[in-house]
GROMACS .gro file of C-alpha atoms in nm:
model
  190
    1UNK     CA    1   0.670  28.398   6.028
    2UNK     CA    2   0.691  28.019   5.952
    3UNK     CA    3   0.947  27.990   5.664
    4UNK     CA    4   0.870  27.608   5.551
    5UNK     CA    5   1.130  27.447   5.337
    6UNK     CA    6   0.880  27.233   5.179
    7UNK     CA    7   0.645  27.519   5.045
    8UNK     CA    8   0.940  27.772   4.986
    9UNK     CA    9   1.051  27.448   4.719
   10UNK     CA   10   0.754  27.364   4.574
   11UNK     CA   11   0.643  27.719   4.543
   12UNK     CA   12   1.000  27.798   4.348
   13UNK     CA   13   0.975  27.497   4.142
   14UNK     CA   14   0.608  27.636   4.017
   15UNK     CA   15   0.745  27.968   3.974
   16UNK     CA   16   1.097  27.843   3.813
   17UNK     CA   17   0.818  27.581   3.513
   18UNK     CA   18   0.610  27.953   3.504
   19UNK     CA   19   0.871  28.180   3.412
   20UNK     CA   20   1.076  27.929   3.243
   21UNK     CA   21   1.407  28.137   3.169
   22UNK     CA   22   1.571  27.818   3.087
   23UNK     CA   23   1.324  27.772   2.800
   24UNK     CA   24   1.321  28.185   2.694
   25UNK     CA   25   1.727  28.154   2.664
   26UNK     CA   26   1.655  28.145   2.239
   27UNK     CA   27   1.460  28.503   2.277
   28UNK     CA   28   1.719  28.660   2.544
   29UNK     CA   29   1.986  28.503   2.286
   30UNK     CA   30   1.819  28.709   2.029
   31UNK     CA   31   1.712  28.991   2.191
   32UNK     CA   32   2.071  29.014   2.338
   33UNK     CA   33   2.165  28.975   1.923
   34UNK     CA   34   1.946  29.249   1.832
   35UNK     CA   35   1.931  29.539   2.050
   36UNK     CA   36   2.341  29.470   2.235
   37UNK     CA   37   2.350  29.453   2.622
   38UNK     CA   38   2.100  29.343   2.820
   39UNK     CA   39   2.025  29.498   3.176
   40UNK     CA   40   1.990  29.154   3.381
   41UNK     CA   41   2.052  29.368   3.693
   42UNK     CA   42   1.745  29.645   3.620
   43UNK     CA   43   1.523  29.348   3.466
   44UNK     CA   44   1.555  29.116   3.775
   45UNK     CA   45   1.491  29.356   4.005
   46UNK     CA   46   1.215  29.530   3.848
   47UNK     CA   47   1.024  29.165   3.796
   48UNK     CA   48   1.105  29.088   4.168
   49UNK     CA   49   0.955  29.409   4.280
   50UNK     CA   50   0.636  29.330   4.030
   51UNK     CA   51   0.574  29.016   4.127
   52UNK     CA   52   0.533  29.147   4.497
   53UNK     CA   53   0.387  29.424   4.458
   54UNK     CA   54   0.100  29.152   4.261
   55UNK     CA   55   0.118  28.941   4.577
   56UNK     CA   56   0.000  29.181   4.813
   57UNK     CA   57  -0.223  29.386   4.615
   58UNK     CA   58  -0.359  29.143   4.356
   59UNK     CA   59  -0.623  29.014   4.577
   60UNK     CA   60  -0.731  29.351   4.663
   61UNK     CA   61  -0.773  29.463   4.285
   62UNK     CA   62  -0.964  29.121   4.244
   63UNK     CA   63  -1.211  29.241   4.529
   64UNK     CA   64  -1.252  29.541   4.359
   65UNK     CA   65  -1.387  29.423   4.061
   66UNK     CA   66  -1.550  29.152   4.217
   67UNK     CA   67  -1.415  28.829   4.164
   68UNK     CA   68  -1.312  28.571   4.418
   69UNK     CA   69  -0.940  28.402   4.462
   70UNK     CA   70  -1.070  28.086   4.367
   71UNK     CA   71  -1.209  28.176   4.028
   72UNK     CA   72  -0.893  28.368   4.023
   73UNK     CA   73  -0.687  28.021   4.082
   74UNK     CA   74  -0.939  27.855   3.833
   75UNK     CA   75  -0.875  28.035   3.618
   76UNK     CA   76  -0.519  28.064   3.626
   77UNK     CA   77  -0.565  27.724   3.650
   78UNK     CA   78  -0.652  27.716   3.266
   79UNK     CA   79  -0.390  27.915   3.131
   80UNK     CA   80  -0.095  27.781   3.344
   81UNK     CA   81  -0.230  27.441   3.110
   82UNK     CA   82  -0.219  27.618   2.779
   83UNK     CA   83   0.125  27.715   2.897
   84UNK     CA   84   0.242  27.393   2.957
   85UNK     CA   85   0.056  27.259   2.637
   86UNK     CA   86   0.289  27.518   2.429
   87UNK     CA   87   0.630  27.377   2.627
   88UNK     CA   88   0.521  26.977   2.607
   89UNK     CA   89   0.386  27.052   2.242
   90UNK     CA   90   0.674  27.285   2.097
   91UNK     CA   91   0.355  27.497   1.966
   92UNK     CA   92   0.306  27.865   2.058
   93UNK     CA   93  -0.071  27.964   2.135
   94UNK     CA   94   0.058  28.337   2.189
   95UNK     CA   95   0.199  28.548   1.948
   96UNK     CA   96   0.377  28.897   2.092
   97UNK     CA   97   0.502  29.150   1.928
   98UNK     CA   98   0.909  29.181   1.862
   99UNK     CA   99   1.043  29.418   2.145
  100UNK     CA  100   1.234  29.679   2.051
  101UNK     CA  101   1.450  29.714   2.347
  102UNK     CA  102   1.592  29.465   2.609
  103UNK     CA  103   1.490  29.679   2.959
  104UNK     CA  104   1.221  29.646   3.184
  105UNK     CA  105   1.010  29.556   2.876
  106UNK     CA  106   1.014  29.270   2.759
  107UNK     CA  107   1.265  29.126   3.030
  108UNK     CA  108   1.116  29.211   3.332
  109UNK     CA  109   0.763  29.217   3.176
  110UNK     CA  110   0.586  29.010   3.049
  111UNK     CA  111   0.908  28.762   2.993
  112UNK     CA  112   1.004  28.704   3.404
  113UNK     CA  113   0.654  28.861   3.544
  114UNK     CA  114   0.370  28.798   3.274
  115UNK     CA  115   0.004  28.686   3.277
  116UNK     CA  116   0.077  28.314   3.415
  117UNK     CA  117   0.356  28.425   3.688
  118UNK     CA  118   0.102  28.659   3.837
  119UNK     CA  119  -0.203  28.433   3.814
  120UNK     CA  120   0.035  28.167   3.980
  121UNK     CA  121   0.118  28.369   4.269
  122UNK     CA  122  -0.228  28.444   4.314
  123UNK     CA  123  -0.307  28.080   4.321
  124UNK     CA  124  -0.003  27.987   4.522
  125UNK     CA  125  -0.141  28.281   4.784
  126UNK     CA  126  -0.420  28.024   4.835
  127UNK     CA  127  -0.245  27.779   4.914
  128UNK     CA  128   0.089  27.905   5.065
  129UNK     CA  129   0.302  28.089   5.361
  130UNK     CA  130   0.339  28.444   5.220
  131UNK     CA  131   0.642  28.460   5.352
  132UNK     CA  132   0.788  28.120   5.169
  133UNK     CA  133   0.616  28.277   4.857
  134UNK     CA  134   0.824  28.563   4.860
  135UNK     CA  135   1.157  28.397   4.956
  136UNK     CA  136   1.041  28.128   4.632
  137UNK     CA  137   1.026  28.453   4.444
  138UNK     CA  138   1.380  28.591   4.521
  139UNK     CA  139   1.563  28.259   4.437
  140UNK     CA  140   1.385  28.289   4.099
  141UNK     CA  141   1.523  28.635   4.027
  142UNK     CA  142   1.854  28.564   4.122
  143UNK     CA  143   1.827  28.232   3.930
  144UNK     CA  144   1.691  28.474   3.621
  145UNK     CA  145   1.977  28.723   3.675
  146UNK     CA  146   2.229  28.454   3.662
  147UNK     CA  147   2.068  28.327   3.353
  148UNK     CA  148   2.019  28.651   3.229
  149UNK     CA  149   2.429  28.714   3.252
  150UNK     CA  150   2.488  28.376   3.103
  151UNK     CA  151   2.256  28.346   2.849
  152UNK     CA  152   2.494  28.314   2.553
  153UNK     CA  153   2.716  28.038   2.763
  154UNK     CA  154   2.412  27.894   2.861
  155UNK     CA  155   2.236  27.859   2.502
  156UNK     CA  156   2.586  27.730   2.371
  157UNK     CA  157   2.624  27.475   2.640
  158UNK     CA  158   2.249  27.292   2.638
  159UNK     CA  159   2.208  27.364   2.245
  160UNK     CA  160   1.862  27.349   2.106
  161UNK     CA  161   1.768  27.018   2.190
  162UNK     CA  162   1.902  27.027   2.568
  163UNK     CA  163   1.699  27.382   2.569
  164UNK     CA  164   1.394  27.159   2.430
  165UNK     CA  165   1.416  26.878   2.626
  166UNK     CA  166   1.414  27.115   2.985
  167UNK     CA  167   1.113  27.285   2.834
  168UNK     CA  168   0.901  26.956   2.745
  169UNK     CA  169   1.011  26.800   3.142
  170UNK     CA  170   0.860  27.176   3.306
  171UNK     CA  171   0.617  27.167   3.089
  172UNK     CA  172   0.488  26.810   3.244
  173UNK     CA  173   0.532  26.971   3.603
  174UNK     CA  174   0.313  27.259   3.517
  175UNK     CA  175   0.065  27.069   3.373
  176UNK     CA  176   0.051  26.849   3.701
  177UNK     CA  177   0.023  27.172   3.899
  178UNK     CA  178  -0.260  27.296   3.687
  179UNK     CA  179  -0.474  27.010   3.722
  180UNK     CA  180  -0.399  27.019   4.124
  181UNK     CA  181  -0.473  27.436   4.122
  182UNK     CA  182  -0.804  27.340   3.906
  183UNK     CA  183  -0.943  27.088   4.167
  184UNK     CA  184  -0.820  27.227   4.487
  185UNK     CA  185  -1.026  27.533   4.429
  186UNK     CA  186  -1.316  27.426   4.211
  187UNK     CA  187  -1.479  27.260   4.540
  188UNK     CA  188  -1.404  27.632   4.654
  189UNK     CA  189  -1.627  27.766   4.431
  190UNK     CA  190  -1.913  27.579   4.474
   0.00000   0.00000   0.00000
């Protein structure tokens, strides 16, 4: 095991601009509004547990239906840039459906552990320590369960532009990271 401070950062700060809790605080807010308590405990566990379970058997199901990690990482490539389109332009490209409980679903999935945290961990697989994934992974579910506790302090505190303002700066990151993912593994593919 070679825990490396360096990856174990970057690898959280991609993870922390994928998830983006800071930036989902208005739908906990309101989910928290709608349905009472919210299980931070049950939801951060449950999206640690996916999101490692997906980093040890995501390559595997990709084998199986034939595709390689670096279309994988291309491709995730793509949407982790529609993502941070939607944070830098305040627009929303996906529409979900209104949960009807705060649990597992929608906290834990697909809120903490959707589409683009799994094709992220995929692509950081390709390019990282599993081990400094993995530790990247818990510090982001602690850093969701404290957010998760504190959402309504939290949403008070920063107030809508504050909220807007973290989104747009992520939102920049992730777009930097997608354009590295796309052309670190396009020369894979070909």
């Amino acid at each position: 095991m070679a825990f490396d401070f360096k990856e174990i950062a970057t690898a959280s700060m991609i993870l922390f601009a994928i998830i983006d809790i800071i930036g989902s605080i208005p739908i906990i807010v309101g989910l928290r509004e709608k349905v009472g308590h919210i299980q931070s405990e049950k939801a951060s566990i449950v999206a640690a547990i996916l999101m490692v379970v997906f980093l040890f058997l995501g390559k595997e199901i990709l084998k199986l239906i034939g595709i390689d990690v670096n279309s994988f990482a291309v491709a995730g490539a793509f949407i982790i840039f529609f993502i941070a389109l939607e944070m830098i332009l305040g627009i929303q490209l996906y529409k979900d459906d209104a949960p009807e409980t705060a649990s597992i679903v929608p906290l834990a999935f697909p809120l903490v552990a959707g589409a683009g945290t799994m094709t992220s961990l995929l692509s950081l697989r390709a390019e990282y320590a599993v081990e400094n994934i993995i530790v990247a992974i818990i510090i982001n579910c602690l850093f969701v369960y404290l957010v998760l506790k504190s959402s309504g302090k939290i949403g008070k505190l920063l107030g809508k532009q504050g909220i807007s303002l973290i989104r747009k700066i992520f939102g920049v990151i992730l777009l930097a990271m997608a354009v590295k993912l796309f052309t670190t593994n396009i020369q894979g593919l070909f």
